[in-house]
Amino acid sequence: MRRENVNNMPETSRETETVERERDRQQRDQEHQTSRNVVSVISQLADDNLTLVRNISTGLAVAGVIVIARSIRVITKFQAASEIPARFIEGNVSLRGKVRSITERGIEVEHVPIYLPIISPLLSKHRDASTSPLLVHLAGVELTPEGKTWLQKNLVPPQTVWLKLISREDNMLHCLVSQSRGSMWSYCMNEELLRLGLARSAPIAGLPPGSPLYWRLHKRLHRAEVKAEKKGRGLWKEEGLWERASKALKDNPLLRLMGRIFRRTRAE
Protein backbone atom coordinates (compact mmCIF):
# COMPACT_ATOMS: atom_id res chain seq x y z
CA MET A 1 0.00 0.00 0.00
CA ARG A 2 2.80 2.37 0.79
CA ARG A 3 4.43 1.69 -2.58
CA GLU A 4 1.18 2.41 -4.49
CA ASN A 5 0.71 5.77 -2.73
CA VAL A 6 4.21 6.76 -3.65
CA ASN A 7 3.65 5.86 -7.27
CA ASN A 8 0.24 7.67 -7.46
CA MET A 9 1.39 11.04 -6.07
CA PRO A 10 3.33 12.22 -9.16
CA GLU A 11 0.41 11.39 -11.42
CA THR A 12 -1.95 13.44 -9.27
CA SER A 13 0.44 16.43 -9.35
CA ARG A 14 0.76 16.27 -13.13
CA GLU A 15 -2.99 16.17 -13.52
CA THR A 16 -3.36 19.18 -11.22
CA GLU A 17 -0.77 21.19 -13.17
CA THR A 18 -2.47 20.30 -16.44
CA VAL A 19 -5.82 21.44 -15.13
CA GLU A 20 -4.33 24.73 -13.87
CA ARG A 21 -2.60 25.43 -17.19
CA GLU A 22 -5.80 24.73 -19.06
CA ARG A 23 -7.67 27.04 -16.73
CA ASP A 24 -5.05 29.81 -17.23
CA ARG A 25 -5.19 29.39 -21.01
CA GLN A 26 -8.94 29.64 -21.03
CA GLN A 27 -8.79 32.73 -18.82
CA ARG A 28 -6.26 34.40 -21.13
CA ASP A 29 -8.35 33.57 -24.17
CA GLN A 30 -11.38 34.96 -22.44
CA GLU A 31 -9.58 38.22 -21.56
CA HIS A 32 -8.21 38.54 -25.07
CA GLN A 33 -11.67 38.05 -26.52
CA THR A 34 -13.07 40.66 -24.17
CA SER A 35 -10.36 43.18 -25.23
CA ARG A 36 -11.06 42.51 -28.86
CA ASN A 37 -14.74 43.05 -28.29
CA VAL A 38 -14.09 46.41 -26.57
CA VAL A 39 -11.82 47.57 -29.43
CA SER A 40 -14.40 46.47 -31.97
CA VAL A 41 -17.16 48.39 -30.21
CA ILE A 42 -15.04 51.58 -30.02
CA SER A 43 -14.04 51.29 -33.68
CA GLN A 44 -17.63 50.78 -34.73
CA LEU A 45 -18.75 53.81 -32.74
CA ALA A 46 -15.99 55.92 -34.33
CA ASP A 47 -16.97 54.75 -37.82
CA ASP A 48 -20.65 55.39 -37.22
CA ASN A 49 -20.01 58.92 -35.91
CA LEU A 50 -17.10 59.89 -38.16
CA THR A 51 -19.14 62.56 -39.96
CA LEU A 52 -20.25 64.06 -36.67
CA VAL A 53 -16.68 64.14 -35.37
CA ARG A 54 -15.47 65.80 -38.56
CA ASN A 55 -18.23 68.39 -38.45
CA ILE A 56 -17.47 69.22 -34.82
CA SER A 57 -13.74 69.54 -35.59
CA THR A 58 -14.43 71.74 -38.61
CA GLY A 59 -16.83 73.90 -36.63
CA LEU A 60 -14.32 74.41 -33.85
CA ALA A 61 -11.59 75.27 -36.35
CA VAL A 62 -13.78 77.80 -38.19
CA ALA A 63 -14.88 79.37 -34.90
CA GLY A 64 -11.26 79.68 -33.83
CA VAL A 65 -10.24 81.33 -37.10
CA ILE A 66 -13.18 83.75 -36.88
CA VAL A 67 -12.20 84.78 -33.35
CA ILE A 68 -8.57 85.29 -34.37
CA ALA A 69 -9.45 87.12 -37.58
CA ARG A 70 -11.84 89.44 -35.78
CA SER A 71 -9.32 90.13 -33.05
CA ILE A 72 -6.70 91.34 -35.54
CA ARG A 73 -9.29 92.84 -37.95
CA VAL A 74 -7.70 91.32 -41.08
CA ILE A 75 -11.07 90.60 -42.73
CA THR A 76 -12.83 93.82 -41.74
CA LYS A 77 -13.69 96.23 -44.53
CA PHE A 78 -12.89 99.77 -43.40
CA GLN A 79 -15.14 102.49 -44.78
CA ALA A 80 -13.78 105.45 -42.84
CA ALA A 81 -10.45 106.48 -41.36
CA SER A 82 -11.98 106.39 -37.87
CA GLU A 83 -12.73 102.65 -38.22
CA ILE A 84 -9.06 101.71 -38.55
CA PRO A 85 -7.54 100.58 -35.21
CA ALA A 86 -4.86 102.82 -33.73
CA ARG A 87 -2.41 99.89 -33.67
CA PHE A 88 -2.67 99.70 -37.48
CA ILE A 89 -1.56 103.34 -37.76
CA GLU A 90 1.20 102.93 -35.17
CA GLY A 91 2.48 99.78 -36.87
CA ASN A 92 2.36 101.36 -40.37
CA VAL A 93 0.26 98.46 -41.64
CA SER A 94 -0.33 98.24 -45.41
CA LEU A 95 -3.93 97.98 -46.66
CA ARG A 96 -5.02 96.95 -50.13
CA GLY A 97 -7.62 98.95 -52.01
CA LYS A 98 -9.13 99.89 -55.36
CA VAL A 99 -9.02 103.44 -56.68
CA ARG A 100 -12.43 105.09 -56.90
CA SER A 101 -11.47 108.59 -58.03
CA ILE A 102 -8.99 111.48 -57.76
CA THR A 103 -10.58 114.56 -56.20
CA GLU A 104 -9.46 117.96 -54.96
CA ARG A 105 -9.35 116.58 -51.43
CA GLY A 106 -7.30 113.48 -52.24
CA ILE A 107 -7.53 109.91 -53.56
CA GLU A 108 -10.70 107.96 -52.84
CA VAL A 109 -9.84 104.29 -52.29
CA GLU A 110 -12.21 101.40 -51.57
CA HIS A 111 -10.61 99.11 -49.00
CA VAL A 112 -10.30 95.45 -50.05
CA PRO A 113 -9.77 93.25 -46.96
CA ILE A 114 -8.09 89.84 -46.90
CA TYR A 115 -10.43 87.18 -48.28
CA LEU A 116 -10.89 83.89 -46.42
CA PRO A 117 -12.95 81.37 -48.48
CA ILE A 118 -15.29 80.16 -45.72
CA ILE A 119 -15.30 83.05 -43.26
CA SER A 120 -15.48 86.14 -45.50
CA PRO A 121 -18.82 85.15 -47.14
CA LEU A 122 -20.33 84.48 -43.71
CA LEU A 123 -19.34 87.88 -42.39
CA SER A 124 -20.26 89.74 -45.59
CA LYS A 125 -23.91 88.67 -45.16
CA HIS A 126 -24.20 90.88 -42.11
CA ARG A 127 -22.70 93.96 -43.78
CA ASP A 128 -24.47 96.73 -45.61
CA ALA A 129 -24.14 96.41 -49.39
CA SER A 130 -23.24 100.11 -49.77
CA THR A 131 -19.58 100.97 -49.22
CA SER A 132 -17.79 104.24 -48.61
CA PRO A 133 -14.22 104.89 -49.82
CA LEU A 134 -11.28 105.93 -47.69
CA LEU A 135 -9.91 109.41 -48.28
CA VAL A 136 -6.15 109.21 -48.82
CA HIS A 137 -3.48 111.90 -49.06
CA LEU A 138 0.02 111.26 -50.39
CA ALA A 139 2.14 111.73 -47.26
CA GLY A 140 4.90 114.36 -47.51
CA VAL A 141 3.91 115.48 -51.02
CA GLU A 142 2.53 118.77 -52.40
CA LEU A 143 1.21 118.21 -55.92
CA THR A 144 1.61 120.65 -58.78
CA PRO A 145 -1.23 120.96 -61.37
CA GLU A 146 0.87 118.79 -63.69
CA GLY A 147 1.29 116.27 -60.87
CA LYS A 148 -2.45 116.02 -60.38
CA THR A 149 -2.93 115.42 -64.11
CA TRP A 150 -0.22 112.72 -64.05
CA LEU A 151 -1.88 111.09 -61.05
CA GLN A 152 -5.26 111.01 -62.79
CA LYS A 153 -3.68 109.29 -65.80
CA ASN A 154 -1.77 106.71 -63.75
CA LEU A 155 -4.38 105.90 -61.10
CA VAL A 156 -7.37 104.90 -63.18
CA PRO A 157 -10.29 103.19 -61.40
CA PRO A 158 -10.45 100.38 -60.43
CA GLN A 159 -6.68 99.87 -60.25
CA THR A 160 -5.34 98.20 -57.11
CA VAL A 161 -3.01 100.12 -54.79
CA TRP A 162 -1.36 99.48 -51.43
CA LEU A 163 -1.71 102.05 -48.67
CA LYS A 164 1.08 102.12 -46.10
CA LEU A 165 -0.51 103.91 -43.17
CA ILE A 166 1.59 106.78 -41.81
CA SER A 167 -0.82 108.97 -39.86
CA ARG A 168 -4.47 109.94 -39.51
CA GLU A 169 -6.09 113.35 -39.23
CA ASP A 170 -9.87 113.38 -38.78
CA ASN A 171 -11.21 111.52 -41.83
CA MET A 172 -7.97 111.77 -43.82
CA LEU A 173 -5.31 109.05 -44.06
CA HIS A 174 -1.74 110.08 -44.86
CA CYS A 175 -0.12 107.17 -46.67
CA LEU A 176 2.65 105.98 -48.92
CA VAL A 177 0.69 104.81 -51.96
CA SER A 178 2.26 101.99 -53.99
CA GLN A 179 1.25 100.49 -57.31
CA SER A 180 2.35 97.21 -58.86
CA ARG A 181 4.53 97.12 -61.93
CA GLY A 182 4.38 93.56 -63.12
CA SER A 183 4.36 90.60 -60.75
CA MET A 184 7.77 91.16 -59.15
CA TRP A 185 7.90 94.70 -57.82
CA SER A 186 6.00 97.92 -57.18
CA TYR A 187 6.85 101.59 -56.91
CA CYS A 188 5.86 104.33 -54.50
CA MET A 189 3.69 107.07 -56.05
CA ASN A 190 4.93 109.62 -53.50
CA GLU A 191 8.55 109.15 -54.58
CA GLU A 192 7.69 108.86 -58.27
CA LEU A 193 5.95 112.24 -58.34
CA LEU A 194 8.90 113.89 -56.62
CA ARG A 195 11.38 112.07 -58.87
CA LEU A 196 9.57 113.40 -61.97
CA GLY A 197 9.48 116.94 -60.62
CA LEU A 198 5.67 116.93 -60.50
CA ALA A 199 5.49 117.67 -56.76
CA ARG A 200 7.38 119.28 -53.90
CA SER A 201 8.27 117.64 -50.64
CA ALA A 202 6.14 118.90 -47.76
CA PRO A 203 5.92 118.38 -43.98
CA ILE A 204 4.42 114.98 -43.11
CA ALA A 205 1.14 115.74 -41.40
CA GLY A 206 0.22 113.87 -38.27
CA LEU A 207 3.79 112.94 -37.26
CA PRO A 208 5.93 114.70 -34.65
CA PRO A 209 8.78 116.44 -36.55
CA GLY A 210 11.39 114.97 -34.22
CA SER A 211 10.23 111.36 -34.45
CA PRO A 212 12.46 108.72 -36.11
CA LEU A 213 9.70 107.82 -38.59
CA TYR A 214 9.32 111.47 -39.65
CA TRP A 215 13.02 111.86 -40.44
CA ARG A 216 13.25 108.49 -42.14
CA LEU A 217 10.40 109.37 -44.50
CA HIS A 218 11.59 112.94 -44.97
CA LYS A 219 15.05 111.75 -46.07
CA ARG A 220 13.52 109.22 -48.43
CA LEU A 221 11.24 111.77 -50.11
CA HIS A 222 13.87 114.50 -50.16
CA ARG A 223 16.27 112.15 -51.92
CA ALA A 224 13.72 111.66 -54.72
CA GLU A 225 13.19 115.43 -55.00
CA VAL A 226 16.94 116.08 -55.27
CA LYS A 227 17.15 113.66 -58.22
CA ALA A 228 14.51 115.65 -60.09
CA GLU A 229 16.30 118.92 -59.30
CA LYS A 230 19.66 117.59 -60.52
CA LYS A 231 18.16 116.30 -63.77
CA GLY A 232 16.04 119.41 -64.32
CA ARG A 233 12.74 117.58 -64.46
CA GLY A 234 9.25 119.05 -64.15
CA LEU A 235 9.18 122.20 -62.03
CA TRP A 236 12.99 122.08 -61.84
CA LYS A 237 13.35 122.27 -65.61
CA GLU A 238 15.60 125.17 -66.63
CA GLU A 239 14.38 127.64 -69.24
CA GLY A 240 16.05 127.62 -72.63
CA LEU A 241 18.13 130.48 -74.03
CA TRP A 242 15.28 131.90 -76.14
CA GLU A 243 12.83 131.67 -73.21
CA ARG A 244 15.24 133.49 -70.90
CA ALA A 245 15.94 136.18 -73.52
CA SER A 246 12.23 136.76 -74.18
CA LYS A 247 11.54 137.03 -70.47
CA ALA A 248 14.43 139.50 -70.03
CA LEU A 249 13.15 141.67 -72.87
CA LYS A 250 9.63 141.71 -71.49
CA ASP A 251 10.91 142.73 -68.07
CA ASN A 252 13.15 145.55 -69.44
CA PRO A 253 11.66 148.97 -68.43
CA LEU A 254 13.15 150.82 -71.44
CA LEU A 255 11.69 148.38 -73.93
CA ARG A 256 8.30 148.57 -72.24
CA LEU A 257 8.40 152.40 -72.50
CA MET A 258 9.35 152.27 -76.19
CA GLY A 259 6.51 149.83 -76.82
CA ARG A 260 3.98 152.20 -75.27
CA ILE A 261 5.28 155.14 -77.32
CA PHE A 262 5.12 153.07 -80.51
CA ARG A 263 1.53 152.00 -79.84
CA ARG A 264 0.51 155.61 -79.07
CA THR A 265 2.13 156.87 -82.31
CA ARG A 266 0.29 154.30 -84.36
CA ALA A 267 -2.98 155.22 -82.72
CA GLU A 268 -2.56 158.92 -83.71
mmCIF file of N, CA, C and O in Angstrom, residues 138-190:
data_model
loop_
_atom_site.group_PDB
_atom_site.id
_atom_site.type_symbol
_atom_site.label_atom_id
_atom_site.label_comp_id
_atom_site.label_asym_id
_atom_site.label_seq_id
_atom_site.Cartn_x
_atom_site.Cartn_y
_atom_site.Cartn_z
ATOM 1 N N LEU A 138 -1.355 111.712 -50.213
ATOM 2 C CA LEU A 138 0.022 111.262 -50.385
ATOM 3 C C LEU A 138 0.891 111.942 -49.325
ATOM 4 O O LEU A 138 1.112 113.153 -49.374
ATOM 5 N N ALA A 139 1.386 111.178 -48.391
ATOM 6 C CA ALA A 139 2.143 111.728 -47.263
ATOM 7 C C ALA A 139 3.418 112.414 -47.743
ATOM 8 O O ALA A 139 4.171 111.862 -48.547
ATOM 9 N N GLY A 140 3.657 113.645 -47.228
ATOM 10 C CA GLY A 140 4.900 114.363 -47.511
ATOM 11 C C GLY A 140 5.013 114.898 -48.918
ATOM 12 O O GLY A 140 6.122 115.187 -49.372
ATOM 13 N N VAL A 141 3.880 115.054 -49.622
ATOM 14 C CA VAL A 141 3.909 115.480 -51.023
ATOM 15 C C VAL A 141 2.926 116.627 -51.247
ATOM 16 O O VAL A 141 1.781 116.575 -50.797
ATOM 17 N N GLU A 142 3.397 117.669 -51.962
ATOM 18 C CA GLU A 142 2.532 118.771 -52.397
ATOM 19 C C GLU A 142 2.484 118.747 -53.926
ATOM 20 O O GLU A 142 3.471 119.046 -54.598
ATOM 21 N N LEU A 143 1.340 118.388 -54.472
ATOM 22 C CA LEU A 143 1.213 118.213 -55.922
ATOM 23 C C LEU A 143 1.184 119.543 -56.657
ATOM 24 O O LEU A 143 0.635 120.529 -56.172
ATOM 25 N N THR A 144 1.779 119.547 -57.846
ATOM 26 C CA THR A 144 1.605 120.646 -58.785
ATOM 27 C C THR A 144 0.398 120.317 -59.673
ATOM 28 O O THR A 144 -0.068 119.172 -59.684
ATOM 29 N N PRO A 145 -0.134 121.283 -60.440
ATOM 30 C CA PRO A 145 -1.229 120.958 -61.368
ATOM 31 C C PRO A 145 -0.844 119.844 -62.342
ATOM 32 O O PRO A 145 -1.671 118.980 -62.662
ATOM 33 N N GLU A 146 0.412 119.853 -62.797
ATOM 34 C CA GLU A 146 0.873 118.786 -63.688
ATOM 35 C C GLU A 146 0.922 117.440 -62.952
ATOM 36 O O GLU A 146 0.646 116.392 -63.538
ATOM 37 N N GLY A 147 1.259 117.495 -61.664
ATOM 38 C CA GLY A 147 1.293 116.268 -60.874
ATOM 39 C C GLY A 147 -0.084 115.673 -60.697
ATOM 40 O O GLY A 147 -0.252 114.441 -60.736
ATOM 41 N N LYS A 148 -1.082 116.517 -60.517
ATOM 42 C CA LYS A 148 -2.448 116.017 -60.383
ATOM 43 C C LYS A 148 -2.914 115.375 -61.687
ATOM 44 O O LYS A 148 -3.570 114.317 -61.670
ATOM 45 N N THR A 149 -2.569 115.988 -62.808
ATOM 46 C CA THR A 149 -2.927 115.415 -64.111
ATOM 47 C C THR A 149 -2.251 114.055 -64.306
ATOM 48 O O THR A 149 -2.866 113.100 -64.782
ATOM 49 N N TRP A 150 -0.960 113.987 -63.928
ATOM 50 C CA TRP A 150 -0.220 112.722 -64.054
ATOM 51 C C TRP A 150 -0.860 111.649 -63.177
ATOM 52 O O TRP A 150 -0.975 110.483 -63.572
ATOM 53 N N LEU A 151 -1.281 112.041 -61.980
ATOM 54 C CA LEU A 151 -1.876 111.091 -61.048
ATOM 55 C C LEU A 151 -3.198 110.558 -61.603
ATOM 56 O O LEU A 151 -3.488 109.363 -61.491
ATOM 57 N N GLN A 152 -3.984 111.435 -62.217
ATOM 58 C CA GLN A 152 -5.256 111.010 -62.791
ATOM 59 C C GLN A 152 -5.060 110.049 -63.961
ATOM 60 O O GLN A 152 -5.892 109.162 -64.190
ATOM 61 N N LYS A 153 -3.951 110.185 -64.676
ATOM 62 C CA LYS A 153 -3.675 109.286 -65.800
ATOM 63 C C LYS A 153 -3.129 107.941 -65.329
ATOM 64 O O LYS A 153 -3.326 106.921 -65.998
ATOM 65 N N ASN A 154 -2.437 107.933 -64.208
ATOM 66 C CA ASN A 154 -1.769 106.711 -63.754
ATOM 67 C C ASN A 154 -2.513 105.972 -62.649
ATOM 68 O O ASN A 154 -2.132 104.845 -62.319
ATOM 69 N N LEU A 155 -3.539 106.585 -62.088
ATOM 70 C CA LEU A 155 -4.377 105.900 -61.096
ATOM 71 C C LEU A 155 -5.814 105.888 -61.612
ATOM 72 O O LEU A 155 -6.667 106.651 -61.168
ATOM 73 N N VAL A 156 -6.055 104.989 -62.545
ATOM 74 C CA VAL A 156 -7.368 104.904 -63.181
ATOM 75 C C VAL A 156 -8.207 103.845 -62.454
ATOM 76 O O VAL A 156 -7.745 102.722 -62.253
ATOM 77 N N PRO A 157 -9.411 104.186 -62.040
ATOM 78 C CA PRO A 157 -10.290 103.186 -61.401
ATOM 79 C C PRO A 157 -10.538 102.001 -62.344
ATOM 80 O O PRO A 157 -10.644 102.199 -63.557
ATOM 81 N N PRO A 158 -10.602 100.774 -61.837
ATOM 82 C CA PRO A 158 -10.449 100.379 -60.431
ATOM 83 C C PRO A 158 -9.090 99.734 -60.168
ATOM 84 O O PRO A 158 -9.035 98.596 -59.695
ATOM 85 N N GLN A 159 -8.012 100.438 -60.467
ATOM 86 C CA GLN A 159 -6.679 99.873 -60.246
ATOM 87 C C GLN A 159 -6.454 99.601 -58.749
ATOM 88 O O GLN A 159 -6.974 100.298 -57.893
ATOM 89 N N THR A 160 -5.648 98.576 -58.495
ATOM 90 C CA THR A 160 -5.336 98.195 -57.113
ATOM 91 C C THR A 160 -4.094 98.934 -56.627
ATOM 92 O O THR A 160 -3.105 99.040 -57.351
ATOM 93 N N VAL A 161 -4.151 99.432 -55.410
ATOM 94 C CA VAL A 161 -3.011 100.115 -54.791
ATOM 95 C C VAL A 161 -2.838 99.574 -53.372
ATOM 96 O O VAL A 161 -3.744 98.964 -52.803
ATOM 97 N N TRP A 162 -1.659 99.827 -52.824
ATOM 98 C CA TRP A 162 -1.362 99.479 -51.427
ATOM 99 C C TRP A 162 -1.148 100.770 -50.651
ATOM 100 O O TRP A 162 -0.416 101.661 -51.098
ATOM 101 N N LEU A 163 -1.789 100.856 -49.512
ATOM 102 C CA LEU A 163 -1.713 102.051 -48.669
ATOM 103 C C LEU A 163 -0.913 101.725 -47.418
ATOM 104 O O LEU A 163 -1.387 100.974 -46.553
ATOM 105 N N LYS A 164 0.282 102.276 -47.320
ATOM 106 C CA LYS A 164 1.082 102.115 -46.100
ATOM 107 C C LYS A 164 0.708 103.249 -45.155
ATOM 108 O O LYS A 164 1.013 104.415 -45.410
ATOM 109 N N LEU A 165 0.028 102.909 -44.079
ATOM 110 C CA LEU A 165 -0.515 103.907 -43.168
ATOM 111 C C LEU A 165 0.609 104.628 -42.425
ATOM 112 O O LEU A 165 1.456 103.991 -41.805
ATOM 113 N N ILE A 166 0.579 105.960 -42.497
ATOM 114 C CA ILE A 166 1.586 106.782 -41.813
ATOM 115 C C ILE A 166 0.962 107.543 -40.651
ATOM 116 O O ILE A 166 1.470 107.518 -39.537
ATOM 117 N N SER A 167 -0.151 108.213 -40.918
ATOM 118 C CA SER A 167 -0.822 108.966 -39.865
ATOM 119 C C SER A 167 -2.278 109.168 -40.258
ATOM 120 O O SER A 167 -2.697 108.854 -41.376
ATOM 121 N N ARG A 168 -3.034 109.715 -39.294
ATOM 122 C CA ARG A 168 -4.471 109.937 -39.513
ATOM 123 C C ARG A 168 -4.852 111.278 -38.925
ATOM 124 O O ARG A 168 -4.484 111.599 -37.793
ATOM 125 N N GLU A 169 -5.582 112.057 -39.702
ATOM 126 C CA GLU A 169 -6.095 113.345 -39.230
ATOM 127 C C GLU A 169 -7.573 113.427 -39.590
ATOM 128 O O GLU A 169 -7.927 113.510 -40.775
ATOM 129 N N ASP A 170 -8.414 113.373 -38.577
ATOM 130 C CA ASP A 170 -9.866 113.379 -38.776
ATOM 131 C C ASP A 170 -10.250 112.236 -39.717
ATOM 132 O O ASP A 170 -10.037 111.084 -39.401
ATOM 133 N N ASN A 171 -10.797 112.563 -40.900
ATOM 134 C CA ASN A 171 -11.214 111.521 -41.832
ATOM 135 C C ASN A 171 -10.213 111.322 -42.969
ATOM 136 O O ASN A 171 -10.523 110.703 -43.990
ATOM 137 N N MET A 172 -9.005 111.859 -42.792
ATOM 138 C CA MET A 172 -7.967 111.771 -43.821
ATOM 139 C C MET A 172 -6.857 110.823 -43.375
ATOM 140 O O MET A 172 -6.386 110.881 -42.240
ATOM 141 N N LEU A 173 -6.445 109.946 -44.297
ATOM 142 C CA LEU A 173 -5.310 109.053 -44.062
ATOM 143 C C LEU A 173 -4.115 109.548 -44.854
ATOM 144 O O LEU A 173 -4.225 109.790 -46.064
ATOM 145 N N HIS A 174 -2.986 109.713 -44.191
ATOM 146 C CA HIS A 174 -1.742 110.079 -44.864
ATOM 147 C C HIS A 174 -0.945 108.795 -45.072
ATOM 148 O O HIS A 174 -0.589 108.111 -44.105
ATOM 149 N N CYS A 175 -0.683 108.479 -46.336
ATOM 150 C CA CYS A 175 -0.117 107.172 -46.669
ATOM 151 C C CYS A 175 0.985 107.286 -47.712
ATOM 152 O O CYS A 175 1.080 108.277 -48.450
ATOM 153 N N LEU A 176 1.797 106.221 -47.778
ATOM 154 C CA LEU A 176 2.645 105.978 -48.921
ATOM 155 C C LEU A 176 1.853 105.067 -49.844
ATOM 156 O O LEU A 176 1.493 103.948 -49.473
ATOM 157 N N VAL A 177 1.538 105.549 -51.027
ATOM 158 C CA VAL A 177 0.691 104.805 -51.961
ATOM 159 C C VAL A 177 1.577 104.104 -52.984
ATOM 160 O O VAL A 177 2.372 104.757 -53.668
ATOM 161 N N SER A 178 1.445 102.792 -53.067
ATOM 162 C CA SER A 178 2.262 101.994 -53.987
ATOM 163 C C SER A 178 1.372 101.311 -55.017
ATOM 164 O O SER A 178 0.229 100.953 -54.737
ATOM 165 N N GLN A 179 1.950 101.141 -56.206
ATOM 166 C CA GLN A 179 1.245 100.491 -57.306
ATOM 167 C C GLN A 179 2.148 99.431 -57.908
ATOM 168 O O GLN A 179 3.364 99.624 -58.007
ATOM 169 N N SER A 180 1.564 98.314 -58.301
ATOM 170 C CA SER A 180 2.351 97.215 -58.856
ATOM 171 C C SER A 180 2.796 97.527 -60.280
ATOM 172 O O SER A 180 2.059 98.129 -61.057
ATOM 173 N N ARG A 181 4.007 97.087 -60.565
ATOM 174 C CA ARG A 181 4.531 97.124 -61.933
ATOM 175 C C ARG A 181 4.983 95.715 -62.269
ATOM 176 O O ARG A 181 6.098 95.315 -61.967
ATOM 177 N N GLY A 182 4.073 94.955 -62.869
ATOM 178 C CA GLY A 182 4.383 93.556 -63.118
ATOM 179 C C GLY A 182 4.132 92.743 -61.865
ATOM 180 O O GLY A 182 3.517 93.198 -60.901
ATOM 181 N N SER A 183 4.611 91.516 -61.857
ATOM 182 C CA SER A 183 4.365 90.604 -60.746
ATOM 183 C C SER A 183 5.484 90.593 -59.721
ATOM 184 O O SER A 183 5.355 89.975 -58.672
ATOM 185 N N MET A 184 6.592 91.278 -60.001
ATOM 186 C CA MET A 184 7.765 91.161 -59.146
ATOM 187 C C MET A 184 7.973 92.348 -58.219
ATOM 188 O O MET A 184 8.479 92.199 -57.130
ATOM 189 N N TRP A 185 7.587 93.558 -58.649
ATOM 190 C CA TRP A 185 7.902 94.705 -57.818
ATOM 191 C C TRP A 185 6.871 95.806 -57.998
ATOM 192 O O TRP A 185 6.029 95.758 -58.892
ATOM 193 N N SER A 186 6.914 96.787 -57.144
ATOM 194 C CA SER A 186 6.003 97.922 -57.176
ATOM 195 C C SER A 186 6.789 99.195 -56.914
ATOM 196 O O SER A 186 7.948 99.150 -56.508
ATOM 197 N N TYR A 187 6.162 100.324 -57.164
ATOM 198 C CA TYR A 187 6.846 101.590 -56.912
ATOM 199 C C TYR A 187 5.935 102.511 -56.126
ATOM 200 O O TYR A 187 4.716 102.414 -56.178
ATOM 201 N N CYS A 188 6.570 103.409 -55.387
ATOM 202 C CA CYS A 188 5.858 104.328 -54.503
ATOM 203 C C CYS A 188 5.477 105.579 -55.292
ATOM 204 O O CYS A 188 6.342 106.256 -55.861
ATOM 205 N N MET A 189 4.188 105.898 -55.306
ATOM 206 C CA MET A 189 3.695 107.065 -56.049
ATOM 207 C C MET A 189 4.240 108.370 -55.453
ATOM 208 O O MET A 189 4.504 109.323 -56.181
ATOM 209 N N ASN A 190 4.395 108.412 -54.141
ATOM 210 C CA ASN A 190 4.927 109.616 -53.498
ATOM 211 C C ASN A 190 6.309 109.945 -54.056
ATOM 212 O O ASN A 190 6.585 111.088 -54.454
#
